mmCIF file of C-alpha atoms and ligand atoms in Angstrom:
data_model
loop_
_atom_site.group_PDB
_atom_site.id
_atom_site.type_symbol
_atom_site.label_atom_id
_atom_site.label_comp_id
_atom_site.label_asym_id
_atom_site.label_seq_id
_atom_site.Cartn_x
_atom_site.Cartn_y
_atom_site.Cartn_z
ATOM 1 C CA MET A 1 5.244 12.610 -20.966
ATOM 2 C CA LYS A 2 2.347 14.927 -20.161
ATOM 3 C CA LYS A 3 1.701 15.367 -16.448
ATOM 4 C CA TYR A 4 -1.589 16.164 -14.776
ATOM 5 C CA ARG A 5 -2.684 18.456 -11.932
ATOM 6 C CA ILE A 6 -4.737 16.432 -9.545
ATOM 7 C CA GLY A 7 -6.765 17.438 -6.500
ATOM 8 C CA ILE A 8 -7.660 15.052 -3.694
ATOM 9 C CA VAL A 9 -10.684 16.121 -1.661
ATOM 10 C CA GLY A 10 -10.547 14.248 1.650
ATOM 11 C CA ALA A 11 -6.766 13.831 1.356
ATOM 12 C CA THR A 12 -6.379 13.329 5.117
ATOM 13 C CA GLY A 13 -8.965 10.523 5.301
ATOM 14 C CA ALA A 14 -8.638 6.745 5.042
ATOM 15 C CA VAL A 15 -9.333 6.637 1.286
ATOM 16 C CA GLY A 16 -7.541 9.923 0.519
ATOM 17 C CA GLN A 17 -4.310 8.566 1.999
ATOM 18 C CA GLU A 18 -4.584 5.467 -0.165
ATOM 19 C CA ILE A 19 -5.181 7.595 -3.267
ATOM 20 C CA ILE A 20 -1.915 9.443 -2.648
ATOM 21 C CA HIS A 21 -0.106 6.148 -2.041
ATOM 22 C CA LEU A 22 -1.501 4.567 -5.227
ATOM 23 C CA LEU A 23 -0.752 7.611 -7.399
ATOM 24 C CA GLU A 24 2.863 7.191 -6.260
ATOM 25 C CA LYS A 25 2.928 3.386 -6.491
ATOM 26 C CA ARG A 26 1.411 3.293 -9.991
ATOM 27 C CA GLU A 27 3.555 6.247 -11.119
ATOM 28 C CA PHE A 28 0.626 8.323 -12.300
ATOM 29 C CA PRO A 29 2.134 11.351 -14.057
ATOM 30 C CA VAL A 30 1.409 14.041 -11.461
ATOM 31 C CA ALA A 31 2.376 17.670 -12.143
ATOM 32 C CA GLU A 32 0.681 18.908 -8.968
ATOM 33 C CA ALA A 33 -1.005 17.092 -6.078
ATOM 34 C CA ARG A 34 -3.380 19.490 -4.336
ATOM 35 C CA LEU A 35 -4.415 18.168 -0.925
ATOM 36 C CA LEU A 36 -7.867 19.336 0.116
ATOM 37 C CA ALA A 37 -9.767 18.613 3.326
ATOM 38 C CA SER A 38 -11.856 20.471 5.893
ATOM 39 C CA GLU A 39 -10.726 23.574 7.776
ATOM 40 C CA ARG A 40 -9.727 21.239 10.644
ATOM 41 C CA SER A 41 -6.738 19.957 8.646
ATOM 42 C CA ALA A 42 -5.830 23.181 6.824
ATOM 43 C CA GLY A 43 -2.140 23.941 7.257
ATOM 44 C CA ARG A 44 -1.113 20.356 7.977
ATOM 45 C CA GLU A 45 1.969 19.214 6.065
ATOM 46 C CA MET A 46 1.975 15.905 4.214
ATOM 47 C CA GLN A 47 4.246 14.172 1.707
ATOM 48 C CA ALA A 48 2.517 13.520 -1.610
ATOM 49 C CA CYS A 49 3.908 12.504 -4.995
ATOM 50 C CA GLY A 50 7.462 13.527 -4.138
ATOM 51 C CA ASN A 51 6.727 16.882 -2.495
ATOM 52 C CA LEU A 52 5.882 18.210 0.914
ATOM 53 C CA GLU A 53 2.393 19.665 0.479
ATOM 54 C CA ILE A 54 0.268 21.835 2.737
ATOM 55 C CA VAL A 55 -3.338 20.700 3.155
ATOM 56 C CA LYS A 56 -5.851 23.375 2.191
ATOM 57 C CA GLU A 57 -9.456 23.893 3.189
ATOM 58 C CA THR A 58 -11.820 22.973 0.347
ATOM 59 C CA ASN A 59 -13.808 25.839 -1.136
ATOM 60 C CA GLU A 60 -15.365 26.765 -4.472
ATOM 61 C CA ASN A 61 -12.034 28.098 -5.753
ATOM 62 C CA SER A 62 -10.028 25.013 -4.834
ATOM 63 C CA PHE A 63 -10.267 23.505 -8.306
ATOM 64 C CA GLU A 64 -8.773 26.273 -10.424
ATOM 65 C CA ASN A 65 -6.152 24.931 -12.844
ATOM 66 C CA LEU A 66 -6.729 21.302 -11.906
ATOM 67 C CA ASP A 67 -7.258 18.564 -14.516
ATOM 68 C CA ILE A 68 -8.798 15.986 -12.175
ATOM 69 C CA ALA A 69 -10.269 16.020 -8.660
ATOM 70 C CA ILE A 70 -10.809 12.745 -6.812
ATOM 71 C CA PHE A 71 -13.410 13.217 -4.077
ATOM 72 C CA SER A 72 -13.419 11.012 -0.955
ATOM 73 C CA ALA A 73 -15.045 13.195 1.646
ATOM 74 C CA GLY A 74 -18.629 11.878 1.748
ATOM 75 C CA SER A 75 -21.733 12.666 -0.308
ATOM 76 C CA GLN A 76 -22.439 16.038 1.255
ATOM 77 C CA ASN A 77 -19.050 17.456 0.272
ATOM 78 C CA THR A 78 -19.393 16.063 -3.241
ATOM 79 C CA GLU A 79 -22.774 17.751 -3.496
ATOM 80 C CA ASN A 80 -21.278 20.975 -2.154
ATOM 81 C CA PHE A 81 -18.220 21.140 -4.411
ATOM 82 C CA ALA A 82 -18.537 18.902 -7.503
ATOM 83 C CA ASN A 83 -20.207 21.558 -9.602
ATOM 84 C CA ALA A 84 -17.593 24.138 -8.647
ATOM 85 C CA ALA A 85 -14.967 21.667 -9.847
ATOM 86 C CA ARG A 86 -16.794 21.118 -13.140
ATOM 87 C CA LYS A 87 -17.067 24.857 -13.653
ATOM 88 C CA SER A 88 -13.275 25.034 -13.318
ATOM 89 C CA SER A 89 -13.000 22.468 -16.160
ATOM 90 C CA CYS A 90 -11.760 19.869 -13.728
ATOM 91 C CA VAL A 91 -13.040 16.294 -14.176
ATOM 92 C CA VAL A 92 -14.486 14.846 -10.963
ATOM 93 C CA ILE A 93 -14.004 11.213 -9.940
ATOM 94 C CA ASP A 94 -16.271 10.696 -6.958
ATOM 95 C CA ASN A 95 -16.095 7.970 -4.338
ATOM 96 C CA SER A 96 -19.356 8.901 -2.639
ATOM 97 C CA SER A 97 -22.867 7.777 -3.545
ATOM 98 C CA ALA A 98 -23.973 11.331 -4.425
ATOM 99 C CA PHE A 99 -24.169 10.852 -8.216
ATOM 100 C CA ARG A 100 -23.886 7.090 -8.689
ATOM 101 C CA MET A 101 -27.456 6.556 -9.826
ATOM 102 C CA ASP A 102 -27.641 9.785 -11.868
ATOM 103 C CA LYS A 103 -28.332 8.724 -15.440
ATOM 104 C CA ASP A 104 -25.893 11.307 -16.817
ATOM 105 C CA VAL A 105 -23.041 10.051 -14.643
ATOM 106 C CA PRO A 106 -21.170 6.891 -15.662
ATOM 107 C CA LEU A 107 -20.588 4.411 -12.830
ATOM 108 C CA ILE A 108 -17.301 2.794 -13.694
ATOM 109 C CA ILE A 109 -15.223 -0.265 -12.932
ATOM 110 C CA PRO A 110 -12.554 0.088 -15.642
ATOM 111 C CA GLU A 111 -12.179 -3.672 -16.257
ATOM 112 C CA ILE A 112 -15.959 -3.960 -16.781
ATOM 113 C CA ASN A 113 -17.307 -0.827 -18.433
ATOM 114 C CA GLY A 114 -14.334 1.540 -18.931
ATOM 115 C CA GLU A 115 -15.525 2.347 -22.463
ATOM 116 C CA LEU A 116 -18.332 4.478 -20.979
ATOM 117 C CA LEU A 117 -15.689 7.024 -19.980
ATOM 118 C CA GLU A 118 -15.715 8.177 -23.598
ATOM 119 C CA HIS A 119 -19.086 9.826 -22.897
ATOM 120 C CA HIS A 120 -18.647 11.367 -19.474
ATOM 121 C CA ASN A 121 -20.097 14.768 -18.577
ATOM 122 C CA GLY A 122 -17.445 15.933 -16.148
ATOM 123 C CA ILE A 123 -18.415 13.708 -13.202
ATOM 124 C CA ILE A 124 -17.576 10.011 -12.965
ATOM 125 C CA ALA A 125 -18.809 7.855 -10.082
ATOM 126 C CA ASN A 126 -16.882 5.104 -8.332
ATOM 127 C CA PRO A 127 -19.084 2.231 -7.142
ATOM 128 C CA ASN A 128 -19.842 1.160 -3.587
ATOM 129 C CA CYS A 129 -16.959 -0.856 -2.114
ATOM 130 C CA SER A 130 -18.780 -4.185 -1.676
ATOM 131 C CA THR A 131 -20.439 -3.887 -5.073
ATOM 132 C CA ALA A 132 -17.044 -3.357 -6.736
ATOM 133 C CA VAL A 133 -15.547 -6.468 -5.088
ATOM 134 C CA ALA A 134 -18.641 -8.596 -5.814
ATOM 135 C CA LEU A 135 -18.736 -7.552 -9.469
ATOM 136 C CA MET A 136 -15.041 -8.246 -10.000
ATOM 137 C CA ALA A 137 -15.912 -11.861 -9.136
ATOM 138 C CA LEU A 138 -19.290 -12.011 -10.870
ATOM 139 C CA PHE A 139 -18.562 -10.193 -14.129
ATOM 140 C CA PRO A 140 -16.420 -12.934 -15.759
ATOM 141 C CA LEU A 141 -19.102 -15.458 -14.793
ATOM 142 C CA HIS A 142 -21.809 -13.158 -16.130
ATOM 143 C CA LYS A 143 -19.997 -12.916 -19.486
ATOM 144 C CA ARG A 144 -19.754 -16.709 -19.700
ATOM 145 C CA PHE A 145 -23.141 -17.816 -18.323
ATOM 146 C CA GLY A 146 -25.413 -14.717 -18.118
ATOM 147 C CA LEU A 147 -26.200 -13.570 -14.580
ATOM 148 C CA LYS A 148 -29.886 -13.891 -13.615
ATOM 149 C CA ARG A 149 -29.907 -13.192 -9.877
ATOM 150 C CA PHE A 150 -27.738 -13.495 -6.803
ATOM 151 C CA PHE A 151 -27.813 -13.503 -3.016
ATOM 152 C CA ALA A 152 -24.928 -11.882 -1.169
ATOM 153 C CA SER A 153 -23.860 -11.525 2.457
ATOM 154 C CA THR A 154 -21.050 -9.085 3.068
ATOM 155 C CA TYR A 155 -18.415 -9.114 5.811
ATOM 156 C CA GLN A 156 -17.298 -5.483 5.812
ATOM 157 C CA ALA A 157 -14.131 -4.248 7.487
ATOM 158 C CA VAL A 158 -14.163 -1.334 9.941
ATOM 159 C CA SER A 159 -11.927 0.837 7.710
ATOM 160 C CA GLY A 160 -14.959 1.074 5.422
ATOM 161 C CA ALA A 161 -16.281 3.509 8.029
ATOM 162 C CA GLY A 162 -13.152 5.665 7.730
ATOM 163 C CA ALA A 163 -10.173 6.211 9.985
ATOM 164 C CA GLU A 164 -12.525 6.664 12.974
ATOM 165 C CA GLY A 165 -13.907 3.152 12.479
ATOM 166 C CA VAL A 166 -10.436 1.638 12.792
ATOM 167 C CA LEU A 167 -9.746 3.666 15.925
ATOM 168 C CA GLU A 168 -13.017 2.531 17.486
ATOM 169 C CA LEU A 169 -12.219 -1.169 17.012
ATOM 170 C CA GLU A 170 -8.686 -0.645 18.319
ATOM 171 C CA THR A 171 -9.907 1.235 21.399
ATOM 172 C CA GLN A 172 -12.536 -1.365 22.242
ATOM 173 C CA VAL A 173 -10.091 -4.264 21.872
ATOM 174 C CA LYS A 174 -7.518 -2.508 24.094
ATOM 175 C CA ASN A 175 -10.168 -1.725 26.716
ATOM 176 C CA LYS A 176 -11.200 -5.399 26.870
ATOM 177 C CA PHE A 177 -7.735 -6.400 28.048
ATOM 178 C CA SER A 178 -6.659 -3.446 30.141
ATOM 179 C CA ASP A 179 -7.621 -2.036 33.531
ATOM 180 C CA GLU A 180 -6.920 1.425 32.216
ATOM 181 C CA GLN A 181 -9.850 2.393 30.038
ATOM 182 C CA ILE A 182 -9.270 4.615 27.009
ATOM 183 C CA GLU A 183 -12.147 6.988 26.496
ATOM 184 C CA GLN A 184 -13.953 6.628 23.192
ATOM 185 C CA SER A 185 -14.541 10.058 21.715
ATOM 186 C CA GLN A 186 -17.571 9.100 19.630
ATOM 187 C CA ASN A 187 -19.440 6.038 18.446
ATOM 188 C CA VAL A 188 -18.989 5.274 14.768
ATOM 189 C CA PHE A 189 -20.827 1.946 14.992
ATOM 190 C CA GLN A 190 -24.314 1.341 16.407
ATOM 191 C CA HIS A 191 -23.023 -1.346 18.821
ATOM 192 C CA GLU A 192 -19.743 -2.601 20.189
ATOM 193 C CA ILE A 193 -17.746 -3.927 17.239
ATOM 194 C CA ALA A 194 -14.908 -5.696 19.083
ATOM 195 C CA PHE A 195 -15.589 -9.474 19.056
ATOM 196 C CA ASN A 196 -19.008 -8.834 17.551
ATOM 197 C CA LEU A 197 -20.856 -8.646 14.207
ATOM 198 C CA ILE A 198 -23.318 -5.881 13.369
ATOM 199 C CA PRO A 199 -25.901 -6.690 10.656
ATOM 200 C CA HIS A 200 -26.534 -3.018 10.031
ATOM 201 C CA ILE A 201 -24.616 -0.706 7.645
ATOM 202 C CA ASP A 202 -26.177 2.631 6.651
ATOM 203 C CA SER A 203 -29.796 3.459 7.461
ATOM 204 C CA PHE A 204 -32.843 1.188 7.213
ATOM 205 C CA ARG A 205 -35.498 1.713 4.553
ATOM 206 C CA GLU A 206 -39.179 0.901 4.849
ATOM 207 C CA ASP A 207 -38.767 -2.502 3.180
ATOM 208 C CA GLY A 208 -36.299 -3.633 5.855
ATOM 209 C CA TYR A 209 -33.180 -3.454 3.687
ATOM 210 C CA THR A 210 -30.473 -0.905 4.421
ATOM 211 C CA LYS A 211 -29.343 1.717 1.911
ATOM 212 C CA GLU A 212 -25.981 -0.077 1.681
ATOM 213 C CA GLU A 213 -27.773 -3.299 0.702
ATOM 214 C CA LEU A 214 -29.737 -1.518 -1.995
ATOM 215 C CA LYS A 215 -26.503 -0.170 -3.480
ATOM 216 C CA MET A 216 -25.510 -3.754 -4.291
ATOM 217 C CA ARG A 217 -28.721 -4.192 -6.293
ATOM 218 C CA ASN A 218 -28.995 -0.795 -7.971
ATOM 219 C CA GLU A 219 -25.330 -0.353 -8.820
ATOM 220 C CA THR A 220 -25.038 -3.939 -10.143
ATOM 221 C CA ARG A 221 -27.930 -3.293 -12.496
ATOM 222 C CA LYS A 222 -26.404 -0.016 -13.689
ATOM 223 C CA ILE A 223 -22.866 -1.355 -14.176
ATOM 224 C CA LEU A 224 -24.033 -4.522 -15.955
ATOM 225 C CA ASP A 225 -26.642 -2.489 -17.855
ATOM 226 C CA ASN A 226 -29.376 -4.959 -17.004
ATOM 227 C CA SER A 227 -32.278 -3.811 -14.858
ATOM 228 C CA SER A 228 -33.777 -7.282 -14.483
ATOM 229 C CA ILE A 229 -30.949 -8.871 -12.466
ATOM 230 C CA GLY A 230 -32.337 -9.863 -9.052
ATOM 231 C CA VAL A 231 -30.166 -9.056 -6.036
ATOM 232 C CA SER A 232 -30.807 -9.665 -2.354
ATOM 233 C CA CYS A 233 -28.022 -8.552 -0.041
ATOM 234 C CA THR A 234 -27.346 -8.495 3.707
ATOM 235 C CA CYS A 235 -24.489 -6.219 4.790
ATOM 236 C CA VAL A 236 -22.616 -7.022 8.003
ATOM 237 C CA ARG A 237 -19.871 -5.045 9.752
ATOM 238 C CA VAL A 238 -17.162 -7.326 11.127
ATOM 239 C CA PRO A 239 -14.207 -6.666 13.442
ATOM 240 C CA VAL A 240 -11.659 -6.892 10.619
ATOM 241 C CA TYR A 241 -9.370 -3.944 9.935
ATOM 242 C CA ARG A 242 -9.325 -4.040 6.197
ATOM 243 C CA ALA A 243 -10.657 -5.863 3.077
ATOM 244 C CA HIS A 244 -14.290 -6.810 2.566
ATOM 245 C CA SER A 245 -15.415 -10.415 2.029
ATOM 246 C CA ILE A 246 -18.621 -11.444 0.284
ATOM 247 C CA SER A 247 -20.398 -14.783 0.196
ATOM 248 C CA ILE A 248 -22.313 -15.050 -3.084
ATOM 249 C CA ASN A 249 -24.857 -17.526 -4.440
ATOM 250 C CA ALA A 250 -25.617 -16.731 -8.056
ATOM 251 C CA GLU A 251 -28.038 -18.148 -10.611
ATOM 252 C CA PHE A 252 -27.289 -17.953 -14.339
ATOM 253 C CA ASP A 253 -29.261 -18.233 -17.593
ATOM 254 C CA ALA A 254 -27.006 -20.864 -19.168
ATOM 255 C CA PRO A 255 -26.025 -24.214 -17.620
ATOM 256 C CA VAL A 256 -22.929 -23.764 -15.481
ATOM 257 C CA ASN A 257 -19.910 -25.953 -14.807
ATOM 258 C CA VAL A 258 -17.010 -25.380 -12.445
ATOM 259 C CA PRO A 259 -14.099 -25.836 -14.913
ATOM 260 C CA ASP A 260 -15.476 -23.148 -17.260
ATOM 261 C CA ALA A 261 -16.261 -20.910 -14.299
ATOM 262 C CA ARG A 262 -12.670 -21.269 -13.086
ATOM 263 C CA THR A 263 -11.275 -20.472 -16.538
ATOM 264 C CA SER A 264 -13.488 -17.386 -16.863
ATOM 265 C CA ILE A 265 -12.216 -16.015 -13.554
ATOM 266 C CA GLU A 266 -8.592 -16.896 -14.317
ATOM 267 C CA ASN A 267 -8.768 -15.024 -17.628
ATOM 268 C CA PHE A 268 -10.215 -11.822 -16.185
ATOM 269 C CA ASP A 269 -7.892 -8.926 -15.277
ATOM 270 C CA GLY A 270 -8.062 -7.650 -11.720
ATOM 271 C CA VAL A 271 -9.196 -10.884 -10.100
ATOM 272 C CA GLU A 272 -7.394 -14.099 -9.174
ATOM 273 C CA LEU A 273 -8.663 -17.559 -8.408
ATOM 274 C CA TRP A 274 -7.346 -18.622 -5.018
ATOM 275 C CA ASP A 275 -9.181 -21.844 -4.646
ATOM 276 C CA MET A 276 -7.505 -24.982 -3.333
ATOM 277 C CA PRO A 277 -9.543 -25.685 -0.207
ATOM 278 C CA ASN A 278 -7.694 -28.929 0.581
ATOM 279 C CA SER A 279 -4.451 -26.942 0.777
ATOM 280 C CA LEU A 280 -6.233 -24.359 2.949
ATOM 281 C CA ARG A 281 -6.191 -21.857 0.093
ATOM 282 C CA TYR A 282 -9.138 -19.514 -0.046
ATOM 283 C CA PRO A 283 -9.145 -15.707 0.009
ATOM 284 C CA MET A 284 -9.085 -14.056 3.435
ATOM 285 C CA PRO A 285 -9.008 -10.358 4.348
ATOM 286 C CA ILE A 286 -5.494 -10.468 5.798
ATOM 287 C CA ASN A 287 -4.157 -11.776 2.482
ATOM 288 C CA TYR A 288 -5.946 -9.205 0.355
ATOM 289 C CA THR A 289 -5.042 -6.116 2.349
ATOM 290 C CA GLU A 290 -3.073 -3.744 0.087
ATOM 291 C CA LYS A 291 -3.500 -6.094 -2.844
ATOM 292 C CA GLU A 292 -4.635 -4.720 -6.194
ATOM 293 C CA VAL A 293 -6.416 -7.881 -7.318
ATOM 294 C CA CYS A 294 -9.528 -9.300 -5.698
ATOM 295 C CA GLY A 295 -9.568 -12.996 -4.799
ATOM 296 C CA VAL A 296 -12.193 -15.632 -5.544
ATOM 297 C CA GLY A 297 -12.365 -19.007 -3.867
ATOM 298 C CA ARG A 298 -14.754 -21.706 -2.573
ATOM 299 C CA LEU A 299 -16.111 -21.886 -6.129
ATOM 300 C CA ARG A 300 -18.615 -24.719 -6.387
ATOM 301 C CA LEU A 301 -21.955 -25.718 -7.874
ATOM 302 C CA ASP A 302 -24.747 -24.237 -5.819
ATOM 303 C CA HIS A 303 -27.025 -26.862 -4.307
ATOM 304 C CA ALA A 304 -30.120 -24.663 -4.250
ATOM 305 C CA PHE A 305 -30.147 -23.479 -7.912
ATOM 306 C CA ASN A 306 -30.311 -25.445 -11.157
ATOM 307 C CA ASN A 307 -27.760 -23.199 -12.876
ATOM 308 C CA GLY A 308 -26.042 -21.833 -9.820
ATOM 309 C CA LEU A 309 -22.576 -21.182 -8.450
ATOM 310 C CA ALA A 310 -21.541 -20.480 -4.863
ATOM 311 C CA LEU A 311 -18.385 -18.446 -4.313
ATOM 312 C CA TRP A 312 -16.441 -16.328 -1.843
ATOM 313 C CA ALA A 313 -14.881 -13.036 -2.948
ATOM 314 C CA VAL A 314 -12.439 -10.826 -1.043
ATOM 315 C CA GLY A 315 -10.959 -7.461 -1.982
ATOM 316 C CA ASP A 316 -9.300 -4.490 -0.340
ATOM 317 C CA GLN A 317 -12.231 -2.105 -0.122
ATOM 318 C CA LEU A 318 -9.938 0.888 0.336
ATOM 319 C CA TRP A 319 -8.195 -0.082 -2.916
ATOM 320 C CA LYS A 320 -10.445 -1.800 -5.483
ATOM 321 C CA GLY A 321 -13.514 -0.632 -3.577
ATOM 322 C CA ALA A 322 -12.377 3.006 -3.607
ATOM 323 C CA ALA A 323 -8.868 4.463 -4.129
ATOM 324 C CA LEU A 324 -7.477 2.003 -6.675
ATOM 325 C CA ASN A 325 -10.615 2.041 -8.793
ATOM 326 C CA ALA A 326 -10.535 5.867 -8.744
ATOM 327 C CA VAL A 327 -6.873 5.990 -9.793
ATOM 328 C CA GLN A 328 -7.574 3.396 -12.516
ATOM 329 C CA ILE A 329 -10.382 5.654 -13.780
ATOM 330 C CA ALA A 330 -7.911 8.560 -13.931
ATOM 331 C CA GLU A 331 -5.449 6.352 -15.844
ATOM 332 C CA GLU A 332 -8.178 5.235 -18.221
ATOM 333 C CA LEU A 333 -9.272 8.855 -18.849
ATOM 334 C CA VAL A 334 -5.695 9.645 -19.835
ATOM 335 C CA ALA A 335 -5.285 6.501 -21.973
ATOM 336 C CA ARG A 336 -8.563 7.093 -23.784
ATOM 337 C CA LYS A 337 -7.758 10.795 -24.241
ATOM 338 C CA CYS A 338 -11.076 11.774 -22.701
ATOM 339 C CA LEU A 339 -9.763 13.981 -19.953
ATOM 340 C CA LYS A 340 -11.958 16.863 -20.903
ATOM 341 C CA ASN A 341 -14.728 18.516 -19.014
ATOM 342 C CA ILE A 342 -17.937 18.963 -20.984
HETATM 343 P P1 A2P B 1 -10.524 16.389 7.750
HETATM 344 O O1 A2P B 1 -9.378 15.475 8.084
HETATM 345 O O2 A2P B 1 -10.093 17.806 7.626
HETATM 346 O O3 A2P B 1 -11.713 16.198 8.638
HETATM 347 P P2 A2P B 1 -12.598 9.485 6.675
HETATM 348 O O4 A2P B 1 -13.463 8.822 5.630
HETATM 349 O O5 A2P B 1 -11.343 8.733 6.973
HETATM 350 O O6 A2P B 1 -13.381 9.840 7.901
HETATM 351 O O7 A2P B 1 -12.107 10.877 6.019
HETATM 352 C C1 A2P B 1 -12.987 11.873 5.601
HETATM 353 C C2 A2P B 1 -12.233 12.918 4.802
HETATM 354 O O8 A2P B 1 -13.161 13.930 4.387
HETATM 355 C C3 A2P B 1 -11.142 13.634 5.581
HETATM 356 O O9 A2P B 1 -10.049 13.903 4.737
HETATM 357 C C4 A2P B 1 -11.845 14.912 5.993
HETATM 358 O O10 A2P B 1 -10.972 15.979 6.234
HETATM 359 C C5 A2P B 1 -12.631 15.195 4.742
HETATM 360 N N1 A2P B 1 -13.684 16.178 5.004
HETATM 361 C C6 A2P B 1 -14.580 16.190 6.003
HETATM 362 N N2 A2P B 1 -15.347 17.315 5.945
HETATM 363 C C7 A2P B 1 -14.897 18.018 4.879
HETATM 364 C C8 A2P B 1 -15.257 19.274 4.281
HETATM 365 N N3 A2P B 1 -16.252 20.020 4.772
HETATM 366 N N4 A2P B 1 -14.569 19.693 3.197
HETATM 367 C C9 A2P B 1 -13.566 18.939 2.694
HETATM 368 N N5 A2P B 1 -13.156 17.752 3.209
HETATM 369 C C10 A2P B 1 -13.822 17.295 4.281
#
C-alpha cells in the first residue's frame, strides 16, 4: 500500500494532537509524520504514528517532500505558510478560517460535498467547528425536505479556544474551591468562564453579530451551495471541556414529518439519532467526547414554523469540527486519487 508524507502544522496544539491520534486510530498510511509548530516547541520530542519525532519550527522550507500538510495553527500561520506549502507541491488541508470563503478553495465535509475535492487547487478548507456539527444534523433533513432557513444557538466547549482555554477553566474551578490561588497566566476568555456562560465568541461586527456567528451563515451557504438559506446564530461559550452542542430550529420548503426526519438522519453516515427522551436519551457533550459520529436528539415538530423541525445536535468539535474532518479529507483525497497539487 502506498504511504504518504504528512506534515502537521500546530502539532503541539489541541487540534494537532487529535490529528496525530486520529491518523493512528484510523490507520492512515503514513510514511512520515512531520511535526511543525512555533520556535517555542522546536526540539520537543513527541510520539507520532509509531515513531519518536522531534518538533520543528515552521518555515517556508518545512514542506519539502511532503504530500499533505494539515494546518491547525490559526489563520495568520496559514496565511504565512500555505503558499510555501503549495509551492512545494504539498496539498494543504486548513483548519483555520483563512481561505474558507475563497471561491477557489473548496470547503469540505466529506459526507456532504466530498466530490468537490476532485477540483481542488492545492488548498482545501475545513469548516468552522459549530457549522460542521450543525450541518451533519441538517444535511440529511435538507436532502429530504429542502432547507429554507434556521435559527441556531451554540453551546461551545472551552477546548474550542485551544489548550489554553481548557487550562483557564480548570484553573478557575480549582481557585473557587481552594484557599491557595493558582495564578492565571493570561485571559483566553473575555469573562470568568467557570460556572458562567459567555454569549461572545470572536469579535463583534457592526450589525451586532460576531464573526463566529457569521461563519454559521456563510459557510452553510457555501457547503450547501445555496446562497438564499437564511441563518441567524448566537454563539455561546460554556464551561464544558469538550464537544459543542447546538439547538436548532429549522424551516423547510416541503411539509415535514418526524418519522421521515428520523429515517433521514438514521440513514446518513457520520450522524446517529439518539432520541428517546422518556428513557433520558438525548445527546450530551460528555457522551460525544472522542466520538466520531455526531448525535441528534430532541427531534420534534417546531411550534413556530409551518414546515419546521426543532432539534439538538452534539459533536466533538476537536474531531468532526476539526481533526477528524481534516483526516477524512486526507483519506478522501487518497481514495479519489486527487492528491495532486495544481
Ligand atoms: P506552539 O506549541 O509552538 O506554540 P492551540 O490551538 O492549542 O492554542 O495550539 C496552537 C498551535 O499552533 C500550537 O501547536 C502552536 O505551537 C502552533 N503555532 C503557534 N504559532 C505558530 C507559528 N508561528 N508557527 C507554527 N505553529 C505555530
